[in-house]
Amino acid sequence: FGFDVIPNDGSPQRSVNFRAFITNYSDNHNAQWDTKRYAGRGENFYNYQGYDRQVSFDFKIAAQSKQEMLPLYRKLNWLLSTVYPDYSEQGFMRGNIVRLTIGDLFHRTPGILQSLNLSVATDYPWEIAYNSPEGGFDSDMLETPQILDVSATFSPILYSLPEYADFNASKNNGILLTGDP
């Protein structure tokens, strides 16, 4: 389970993987139709305009040890930065294309990370940044939750043209199971 970002400046691709539990997954496919009503007719006439797809998923990440806290937050902070703009040398704002991997559902599939939402349940433990109750303050530690719930919304860019297919067709047309071409 991970994310790659395709840099806008041609530098090498950057990646981050999480040891996480997927707690929710939703894949919404929506047809877009334009309606017209003509004089003298009571019903609508429909003209197909295209489709839209949004994948939503939730995952839970947890620091298993004191040493994992800072790297976990660094990875999460980097992932959050992908929804913010990148700027060219001339000052023009650019968006970031992300490649998503979730098992065999998405394998380095490019798309747009539309949103990320972080939440912390009230019963999750927090790191208190002490060596021990009597040992004093631990300067290498953060006072942060040890477990975070992350919700993401992703719009995939498919490698092949998604199209209506014969039910008995043996080939996967790349709509549900995506991956490298």
XYZ file of N, CA, C and O in Angstrom:
724
model
N 0.853 -1.166 0.000
C 0.000 0.000 0.000
C 0.893 1.221 0.000
O 1.689 1.412 0.916
N 0.795 2.011 -1.072
C 1.682 3.158 -1.119
C 1.314 4.162 -2.184
O 0.380 3.973 -2.973
N 2.078 5.238 -2.194
C 1.867 6.367 -3.089
C 3.202 6.749 -3.712
O 4.224 6.764 -3.032
N 3.174 7.071 -5.007
C 4.318 7.642 -5.711
C 3.859 8.992 -6.245
O 2.703 9.141 -6.625
N 4.758 9.942 -6.291
C 4.434 11.236 -6.881
C 5.322 11.435 -8.092
O 6.536 11.251 -8.033
N 4.678 11.789 -9.213
C 5.397 12.076 -10.442
C 5.784 13.553 -10.389
O 4.915 14.421 -10.460
N 7.058 13.863 -10.231
C 7.481 15.263 -10.083
C 7.226 16.082 -11.345
O 7.336 15.579 -12.458
N 6.894 17.318 -11.172
C 6.648 18.225 -12.289
C 7.931 18.721 -12.940
O 7.905 19.205 -14.064
N 9.050 18.610 -12.244
C 10.300 19.176 -12.756
C 11.225 18.144 -13.403
O 12.350 18.450 -13.737
N 10.761 16.888 -13.569
C 11.576 15.865 -14.208
C 12.535 15.156 -13.273
O 13.284 14.289 -13.704
N 12.546 15.502 -11.990
C 13.421 14.811 -11.040
C 12.891 13.393 -10.798
O 11.764 13.071 -11.187
N 13.658 12.523 -10.156
C 13.204 11.149 -9.923
C 11.904 11.098 -9.104
O 11.652 11.952 -8.258
N 11.133 10.068 -9.398
C 9.870 9.853 -8.693
C 10.121 9.590 -7.211
O 11.086 8.935 -6.849
N 9.258 10.131 -6.359
C 9.368 9.920 -4.922
C 8.232 9.004 -4.463
O 7.107 9.117 -4.960
N 8.525 8.121 -3.534
C 7.541 7.135 -3.094
C 7.464 7.072 -1.586
O 8.434 7.374 -0.884
N 6.289 6.651 -1.104
C 6.111 6.397 0.315
C 5.150 5.215 0.448
O 4.158 5.119 -0.277
N 5.506 4.300 1.326
C 4.658 3.147 1.614
C 4.283 3.178 3.082
O 5.075 3.608 3.929
N 3.087 2.700 3.358
C 2.606 2.655 4.733
C 2.303 1.219 5.129
O 1.749 0.457 4.331
N 2.656 0.886 6.348
C 2.171 -0.349 6.957
C 0.857 0.068 7.612
O 0.845 0.740 8.639
N -0.238 -0.286 6.971
C -1.531 0.245 7.393
C -2.613 -0.811 7.248
O -2.438 -1.824 6.584
N -3.739 -0.532 7.871
C -4.928 -1.361 7.742
C -5.944 -0.566 6.936
O -6.311 0.543 7.321
N -6.392 -1.124 5.806
C -7.458 -0.494 5.031
C -8.754 -0.768 5.784
O -9.128 -1.922 5.997
N -9.441 0.273 6.214
C -10.645 0.095 7.031
C -11.932 0.379 6.267
O -13.014 0.056 6.761
N -11.816 0.981 5.065
C -13.001 1.260 4.271
C -12.556 1.470 2.832
O -11.481 2.013 2.581
N -13.400 1.045 1.878
C -13.084 1.211 0.471
C -14.383 1.411 -0.291
O -15.342 0.663 -0.099
N -14.429 2.418 -1.137
C -15.616 2.712 -1.936
C -15.153 3.173 -3.314
O -14.272 4.026 -3.425
N -15.735 2.614 -4.373
C -15.353 2.920 -5.742
C -16.610 3.350 -6.495
O -17.447 2.521 -6.842
N -16.778 4.653 -6.718
C -17.991 5.204 -7.320
C -17.769 5.543 -8.789
O -16.875 6.320 -9.124
N -18.610 4.951 -9.647
C -18.594 5.188 -11.086
C -19.898 5.889 -11.434
O -20.974 5.366 -11.149
N -19.817 7.051 -12.061
C -21.014 7.836 -12.363
C -21.055 8.221 -13.832
O -20.102 8.817 -14.341
N -22.167 7.889 -14.495
C -22.393 8.337 -15.862
C -22.936 9.756 -15.822
O -23.698 10.106 -14.930
N -22.525 10.554 -16.794
C -22.998 11.939 -16.879
C -23.831 12.083 -18.147
O -23.351 11.815 -19.247
N -25.086 12.485 -17.953
C -26.031 12.635 -19.057
C -26.566 14.063 -19.070
O -26.877 14.626 -18.045
N -26.685 14.622 -20.267
C -27.281 15.931 -20.452
C -28.731 15.711 -20.887
O -29.015 14.827 -21.696
N -29.655 16.480 -20.340
C -31.061 16.322 -20.706
C -31.526 17.498 -21.545
O -31.105 18.643 -21.345
N -32.393 17.203 -22.490
C -33.027 18.213 -23.338
C -34.518 17.903 -23.376
O -34.926 16.738 -23.385
N -35.298 18.939 -23.403
C -36.745 18.779 -23.543
C -37.173 19.658 -24.716
O -36.848 20.840 -24.766
N -37.875 19.040 -25.631
C -38.308 19.742 -26.836
C -39.765 20.176 -26.702
O -40.567 19.534 -26.018
N -40.121 21.249 -27.383
C -41.490 21.770 -27.345
C -42.460 20.701 -27.845
O -42.205 20.031 -28.846
N -43.508 20.533 -27.095
C -44.516 19.561 -27.466
C -44.252 18.158 -26.949
O -45.038 17.248 -27.184
N -43.132 17.946 -26.242
C -42.814 16.624 -25.689
C -42.665 16.754 -24.178
O -42.008 17.655 -23.686
N -43.251 15.846 -23.435
C -43.215 15.911 -21.979
C -42.014 15.230 -21.356
O -41.670 15.484 -20.208
N -41.384 14.340 -22.108
C -40.268 13.589 -21.528
C -38.928 14.220 -21.891
O -38.821 15.004 -22.831
N -37.912 13.829 -21.128
C -36.552 14.279 -21.400
C -35.900 13.381 -22.435
O -36.175 12.174 -22.495
N -35.022 13.971 -23.234
C -34.152 13.220 -24.126
C -32.749 13.324 -23.539
O -32.352 14.373 -23.037
N -32.010 12.241 -23.607
C -30.714 12.180 -22.933
C -29.574 12.056 -23.939
O -29.679 11.326 -24.926
N -28.500 12.753 -23.633
C -27.289 12.697 -24.440
C -26.126 12.391 -23.502
O -25.839 13.150 -22.578
N -25.465 11.261 -23.752
C -24.352 10.837 -22.895
C -23.189 11.821 -23.032
O -22.767 12.161 -24.129
N -22.653 12.287 -21.886
C -21.577 13.272 -21.864
C -20.249 12.720 -21.379
O -19.208 13.317 -21.596
N -20.276 11.618 -20.671
C -19.032 11.059 -20.145
C -19.268 10.388 -18.808
O -20.398 10.038 -18.465
N -18.219 10.241 -18.064
C -18.295 9.561 -16.780
C -17.327 10.210 -15.802
O -16.439 10.976 -16.189
N -17.505 9.881 -14.566
C -16.599 10.334 -13.518
C -16.398 9.173 -12.566
O -17.298 8.336 -12.397
N -15.250 9.107 -11.966
C -14.957 8.034 -11.014
C -14.209 8.614 -9.826
O -13.256 9.379 -10.001
N -14.661 8.255 -8.639
C -13.954 8.625 -7.415
C -13.826 7.395 -6.532
O -14.808 6.687 -6.292
N -12.628 7.182 -6.074
C -12.338 6.086 -5.162
C -12.067 6.693 -3.796
O -11.243 7.596 -3.662
N -12.784 6.222 -2.805
C -12.566 6.682 -1.431
C -12.104 5.496 -0.605
O -12.630 4.392 -0.741
N -11.122 5.729 0.239
C -10.654 4.664 1.112
C -10.140 5.275 2.404
O -9.707 6.423 2.448
N -10.244 4.493 3.447
C -9.754 4.889 4.766
C -8.677 3.899 5.170
O -8.773 2.710 4.874
N -7.674 4.401 5.844
C -6.660 3.505 6.385
C -6.227 3.998 7.751
O -6.323 5.170 8.076
N -5.790 3.055 8.544
C -5.350 3.321 9.911
C -3.859 3.037 9.971
O -3.400 1.973 9.563
N -3.103 4.031 10.450
C -1.669 3.846 10.636
C -1.346 3.978 12.119
O -1.979 4.756 12.826
N -0.373 3.193 12.545
C -0.014 3.189 13.962
C 1.490 3.032 14.108
O 2.102 2.214 13.423
N 2.056 3.807 14.990
C 3.471 3.656 15.330
C 3.588 2.483 16.293
O 2.958 2.478 17.350
N 4.373 1.494 15.911
C 4.535 0.301 16.744
C 5.609 0.483 17.813
O 5.693 -0.310 18.736
N 6.411 1.506 17.651
C 7.469 1.767 18.634
C 7.773 3.259 18.664
O 7.358 4.018 17.782
N 8.537 3.645 19.656
C 8.960 5.039 19.799
C 9.761 5.497 18.582
O 9.608 6.609 18.106
N 10.562 4.601 18.027
C 11.416 4.947 16.893
C 10.613 5.150 15.596
O 11.102 5.772 14.664
N 9.402 4.636 15.534
C 8.594 4.778 14.324
C 7.795 6.079 14.278
O 7.284 6.442 13.216
N 7.672 6.770 15.377
C 6.804 7.953 15.423
C 7.227 9.037 14.433
O 6.430 9.467 13.605
N 8.453 9.509 14.521
C 8.894 10.605 13.665
C 8.878 10.218 12.182
O 8.351 10.980 11.361
N 9.404 9.056 11.781
C 9.313 8.686 10.357
C 7.874 8.554 9.865
O 7.578 8.931 8.726
N 6.985 8.062 10.694
C 5.583 7.937 10.313
C 4.969 9.311 10.044
O 4.298 9.521 9.029
N 5.228 10.257 10.920
C 4.703 11.615 10.731
C 5.361 12.322 9.548
O 4.721 13.104 8.855
N 6.628 12.048 9.289
C 7.290 12.633 8.116
C 6.651 12.117 6.830
O 6.396 12.884 5.906
N 6.398 10.798 6.770
C 5.762 10.218 5.582
C 4.358 10.780 5.399
O 3.960 11.118 4.282
N 3.619 10.896 6.471
C 2.264 11.412 6.388
C 2.265 12.889 5.993
O 1.449 13.324 5.183
N 3.189 13.662 6.519
C 3.300 15.072 6.155
C 3.641 15.226 4.675
O 3.092 16.076 3.982
N 4.534 14.373 4.171
C 4.875 14.414 2.748
C 3.654 14.072 1.903
O 3.388 14.734 0.898
N 2.884 13.053 2.308
C 1.682 12.688 1.567
C 0.683 13.842 1.555
O 0.094 14.158 0.522
N 0.487 14.493 2.695
C -0.416 15.647 2.758
C 0.035 16.764 1.815
O -0.786 17.456 1.222
N 1.332 16.933 1.654
C 1.838 18.010 0.798
C 1.485 17.787 -0.668
O 1.501 18.741 -1.452
N 1.118 16.556 -1.053
C 0.793 16.293 -2.456
C -0.538 16.918 -2.876
O -0.787 17.060 -4.077
N -1.399 17.292 -1.941
C -2.651 17.962 -2.314
C -2.451 19.474 -2.428
O -3.345 20.173 -2.895
N -1.312 19.967 -2.032
C -0.977 21.382 -2.160
C -0.240 21.605 -3.484
O 0.306 20.671 -4.062
N -0.195 22.826 -3.973
C 0.431 23.057 -5.280
C 1.948 22.971 -5.233
O 2.577 23.092 -4.186
N 2.480 22.774 -6.412
C 3.907 22.857 -6.688
C 4.059 24.092 -7.569
O 3.150 24.428 -8.321
N 5.183 24.788 -7.475
C 5.363 26.012 -8.260
C 6.561 25.873 -9.192
O 7.619 25.378 -8.786
N 6.374 26.320 -10.416
C 7.473 26.300 -11.378
C 8.454 27.417 -11.032
O 8.169 28.274 -10.190
N 9.591 27.427 -11.722
C 10.588 28.482 -11.493
C 10.026 29.864 -11.843
O 10.459 30.866 -11.303
N 9.040 29.894 -12.748
C 8.417 31.157 -13.141
C 7.284 31.550 -12.188
O 6.672 32.599 -12.363
N 6.986 30.712 -11.200
C 5.963 31.025 -10.215
C 4.569 30.518 -10.554
O 3.608 30.871 -9.877
N 4.447 29.692 -11.600
C 3.145 29.160 -11.965
C 2.786 27.969 -11.088
O 3.617 27.091 -10.833
N 1.545 27.929 -10.649
C 1.059 26.856 -9.784
C 0.784 25.603 -10.620
O 0.225 25.679 -11.711
N 1.193 24.431 -10.076
C 0.975 23.154 -10.749
C 0.443 22.152 -9.734
O 0.797 22.194 -8.562
N -0.392 21.235 -10.209
C -0.894 20.161 -9.369
C 0.037 18.962 -9.433
O 0.965 18.909 -10.248
N -0.199 18.004 -8.567
C 0.646 16.817 -8.484
C -0.126 15.576 -8.904
O -1.249 15.361 -8.456
N 0.482 14.763 -9.753
C -0.087 13.479 -10.156
C 0.512 12.413 -9.251
O 1.725 12.343 -9.056
N -0.366 11.593 -8.685
C 0.031 10.559 -7.728
C -0.233 9.195 -8.352
O -1.218 9.014 -9.065
N 0.623 8.226 -8.085
C 0.383 6.838 -8.476
C 0.011 6.079 -7.202
O 0.757 6.095 -6.235
N -1.128 5.410 -7.240
C -1.648 4.708 -6.075
C -1.490 3.202 -6.237
O -1.753 2.653 -7.312
N -1.081 2.544 -5.153
C -1.048 1.083 -5.109
C -1.849 0.624 -3.897
O -1.548 1.009 -2.764
N -2.902 -0.152 -4.186
C -3.668 -0.841 -3.138
C -3.824 -2.277 -3.606
O -4.718 -2.591 -4.402
N -2.929 -3.147 -3.161
C -2.983 -4.544 -3.573
C -3.012 -4.661 -5.082
O -2.254 -4.015 -5.794
N -3.941 -5.502 -5.592
C -4.109 -5.649 -7.038
C -5.236 -4.783 -7.580
O -5.484 -4.783 -8.782
N -5.935 -4.047 -6.726
C -6.970 -3.143 -7.223
C -6.358 -1.986 -7.988
O -6.830 -1.599 -9.052
N -5.318 -1.412 -7.440
C -4.585 -0.338 -8.093
C -3.110 -0.663 -7.972
O -2.606 -0.864 -6.873
N -2.418 -0.716 -9.111
C -0.984 -0.957 -9.088
C -0.293 0.188 -9.801
O -0.287 0.257 -11.023
N 0.207 1.135 -9.013
C 0.888 2.320 -9.531
C 0.017 3.047 -10.551
O 0.480 3.521 -11.570
N -1.270 3.134 -10.249
C -2.232 3.784 -11.128
C -2.163 5.296 -10.944
O -2.310 5.787 -9.831
N -1.936 6.044 -12.029
C -1.872 7.500 -11.890
C -3.252 8.087 -11.620
O -4.276 7.520 -12.003
N -3.259 9.216 -10.959
C -4.514 9.896 -10.690
C -4.285 11.136 -9.857
O -3.155 11.570 -9.637
N -5.398 11.672 -9.408
C -5.372 12.902 -8.627
C -5.848 12.589 -7.220
O -6.935 12.033 -7.039
N -5.048 12.903 -6.250
C -5.436 12.763 -4.856
C -6.280 13.983 -4.522
O -5.760 15.086 -4.360
N -7.597 13.804 -4.486
C -8.527 14.915 -4.306
C -8.546 15.435 -2.875
O -8.668 16.635 -2.655
N -8.482 14.521 -1.904
C -8.538 14.969 -0.506
C -7.911 13.952 0.417
O -7.864 12.758 0.111
N -7.432 14.439 1.528
C -6.943 13.625 2.643
C -7.518 14.224 3.919
O -7.487 15.440 4.097
N -8.043 13.375 4.762
C -8.610 13.831 6.026
C -8.007 12.987 7.145
O -8.057 11.758 7.101
N -7.439 13.646 8.139
C -6.853 12.950 9.294
C -7.788 13.075 10.478
O -8.333 14.153 10.729
N -7.934 11.980 11.221
C -8.726 12.048 12.445
C -8.101 11.143 13.489
O -7.400 10.186 13.181
N -8.372 11.485 14.731
C -7.856 10.740 15.869
C -9.037 10.418 16.779
O -9.755 11.324 17.212
N -9.249 9.140 17.042
C -10.326 8.750 17.956
C -9.929 9.119 19.388
O -8.738 9.171 19.734
N -10.922 9.359 20.216
C -10.645 9.788 21.588
C -9.992 8.695 22.435
O -9.362 9.005 23.439
N -10.114 7.450 22.021
C -9.518 6.369 22.806
C -8.126 5.957 22.311
O -7.538 5.012 22.818
N -7.562 6.680 21.341
C -6.217 6.366 20.864
C -5.178 6.917 21.826
O -5.308 8.033 22.329
N -4.098 6.157 22.057
C -3.039 6.647 22.953
C -2.180 7.714 22.274
O -2.038 7.733 21.056
N -1.640 8.585 23.091
C -0.717 9.614 22.635
C 0.648 9.344 23.244
O 0.761 8.853 24.369
N 1.681 9.697 22.527
C 3.028 9.649 23.071
C 3.176 10.871 23.968
O 2.762 11.977 23.612
N 3.737 10.670 25.149
C 3.830 11.769 26.114
C 5.225 12.389 26.196
O 5.457 13.301 26.970
N 6.177 11.872 25.405
C 7.525 12.436 25.296
C 8.303 12.406 26.605
O 9.056 13.320 26.919
N 8.130 11.343 27.370
C 8.925 11.129 28.567
C 9.621 9.785 28.454
O 9.043 8.820 27.960
N 10.876 9.712 28.938
C 11.607 8.447 28.936
C 10.894 7.422 29.800
O 10.789 6.263 29.469
N 10.451 7.854 30.929
C 9.644 7.055 31.852
C 9.012 8.069 32.803
O 9.414 9.227 32.814
N 8.049 7.688 33.601
C 7.415 8.687 34.473
C 8.412 9.452 35.336
O 8.216 10.619 35.609
N 9.490 8.815 35.724
C 10.475 9.495 36.565
C 11.709 9.944 35.803
O 12.560 10.623 36.338
N 11.828 9.563 34.514
C 13.068 9.791 33.774
C 13.219 11.154 33.155
O 14.291 11.510 32.699
N 12.177 11.922 33.083
C 12.282 13.253 32.507
C 11.892 13.305 31.048
O 11.551 12.308 30.427
N 11.972 14.495 30.499
C 11.532 14.772 29.135
C 12.444 14.111 28.115
O 13.654 14.142 28.241
N 11.847 13.533 27.071
C 12.590 12.908 25.978
C 12.585 13.871 24.798
O 11.564 14.040 24.134
N 13.706 14.523 24.518
C 13.775 15.549 23.476
C 13.657 14.969 22.063
O 13.391 15.700 21.121
N 13.852 13.657 21.900
C 13.749 13.025 20.584
C 12.325 12.593 20.242
O 12.085 12.061 19.176
N 11.403 12.812 21.148
C 10.045 12.298 20.968
C 9.059 13.423 20.725
O 9.256 14.539 21.167
N 7.974 13.111 20.018
C 6.900 14.061 19.760
C 5.709 13.732 20.650
O 5.458 12.569 20.959
N 4.961 14.732 21.050
C 3.720 14.511 21.796
C 2.587 14.478 20.777
O 1.945 15.498 20.506
N 2.368 13.309 20.202
C 1.420 13.123 19.113
C 0.667 11.810 19.292
O 1.120 10.916 20.013
N -0.462 11.655 18.604
C -1.179 10.379 18.669
C -0.349 9.256 18.058
O 0.344 9.458 17.057
N -0.446 8.089 18.643
C 0.277 6.930 18.122
C -0.483 6.265 16.982
O 0.091 5.511 16.212
N -1.783 6.530 16.879
C -2.634 5.948 15.842
C -3.389 7.084 15.159
O -3.888 7.987 15.822
N -3.460 7.021 13.838
C -4.200 8.021 13.058
C -5.103 7.311 12.057
O -4.728 6.299 11.472
N -6.287 7.860 11.854
C -7.189 7.405 10.809
C -7.088 8.395 9.659
O -7.200 9.608 9.858
N -6.879 7.886 8.454
C -6.725 8.726 7.276
C -7.804 8.351 6.267
O -7.999 7.173 5.980
N -8.508 9.349 5.750
C -9.494 9.152 4.692
C -8.977 9.841 3.442
O -8.524 10.983 3.501
N -9.056 9.140 2.311
C -8.550 9.687 1.060
C -9.597 9.557 -0.036
O -10.385 8.607 -0.044
N -9.578 10.517 -0.955
C -10.397 10.462 -2.157
C -9.454 10.600 -3.341
O -8.635 11.525 -3.389
N -9.578 9.676 -4.292
C -8.645 9.564 -5.411
C -9.438 9.434 -6.705
O -10.419 8.683 -6.767
N -9.047 10.177 -7.731
C -9.651 10.058 -9.063
C -8.610 9.461 -10.002
O -7.633 10.122 -10.360
N -8.785 8.181 -10.387
C -7.783 7.529 -11.226
C -7.789 8.031 -12.665
O -8.819 8.454 -13.192
N -6.617 7.988 -13.269
C -6.442 8.224 -14.701
C -6.068 6.865 -15.269
O -4.985 6.346 -14.978
N -6.951 6.270 -16.045
C -6.752 4.898 -16.502
C -5.790 4.831 -17.683
O -5.704 5.761 -18.483
N -5.056 3.703 -17.774
C -4.092 3.505 -18.849
C -4.774 3.260 -20.192
O -4.250 3.609 -21.228
N -5.915 2.588 -20.145
C -6.609 2.263 -21.385
C -7.991 2.893 -21.371
O -8.517 3.246 -20.321
N -8.564 3.001 -22.554
C -9.875 3.602 -22.703
C -10.926 2.714 -22.044
O -11.124 1.572 -22.463
N -11.603 3.196 -21.016
C -12.663 2.389 -20.426
C -13.866 2.385 -21.361
O -14.244 3.433 -21.887
N -14.404 1.212 -21.601
C -15.518 1.099 -22.531
C -16.398 -0.076 -22.155
O -15.982 -0.983 -21.438
N -17.603 -0.021 -22.687
C -18.537 -1.116 -22.521
C -17.908 -2.360 -23.146
O -17.360 -2.308 -24.239
N -17.974 -3.480 -22.445
C -17.332 -4.694 -22.931
C -18.316 -5.856 -22.933
O -19.280 -5.876 -22.170
N -18.041 -6.831 -23.786
C -18.824 -8.058 -23.821
C -18.692 -8.745 -22.464
O -17.598 -8.856 -21.915
N -19.806 -9.218 -21.935
C -19.815 -9.847 -20.611
C -18.866 -11.034 -20.546
O -18.225 -11.281 -19.546
N -18.752 -11.794 -21.619
C -17.919 -13.003 -21.639
C -16.493 -12.744 -22.107
O -15.737 -13.682 -22.311
N -16.139 -11.476 -22.288
C -14.782 -11.155 -22.750
C -13.762 -11.599 -21.720
O -13.944 -11.429 -20.515
N -12.681 -12.174 -22.194
C -11.657 -12.681 -21.283
C -10.693 -11.597 -20.822
O -10.053 -11.728 -19.800
N -10.578 -10.520 -21.603
C -9.616 -9.478 -21.209
C -10.221 -8.552 -20.153
O -11.409 -8.270 -20.153
N -9.366 -8.094 -19.289
C -9.748 -7.083 -18.303
C -9.551 -5.739 -18.975
O -8.475 -5.430 -19.457
N -10.600 -4.929 -19.040
C -10.452 -3.645 -19.708
C -9.919 -2.551 -18.797
O -9.974 -1.394 -19.132
N -9.398 -2.900 -17.635
C -8.690 -1.937 -16.800
C -9.565 -1.011 -15.980
O -9.061 -0.021 -15.485
N -10.853 -1.288 -15.886
C -11.696 -0.397 -15.102
C -11.590 -0.724 -13.608
O -11.253 0.136 -12.813
N -11.847 -1.960 -13.246
C -11.826 -2.310 -11.833
C -10.428 -2.673 -11.350
O -9.980 -2.207 -10.315
N -9.724 -3.496 -12.108
C -8.355 -3.862 -11.754
C -7.421 -3.103 -12.667
O -7.371 -3.342 -13.860
N -6.708 -2.152 -12.108
C -5.839 -1.308 -12.919
C -4.394 -1.692 -12.668
O -4.066 -2.408 -11.729
N -3.525 -1.220 -13.502
C -2.106 -1.499 -13.306
C -1.298 -1.024 -14.471
O -1.790 -0.383 -15.392
N -0.029 -1.385 -14.460
C 0.861 -0.990 -15.546
C 0.371 -1.618 -16.838
O -0.055 -2.764 -16.852
N 0.474 -0.888 -17.961
C 0.021 -1.439 -19.240
C 0.908 -2.569 -19.700
O 2.007 -2.739 -19.259
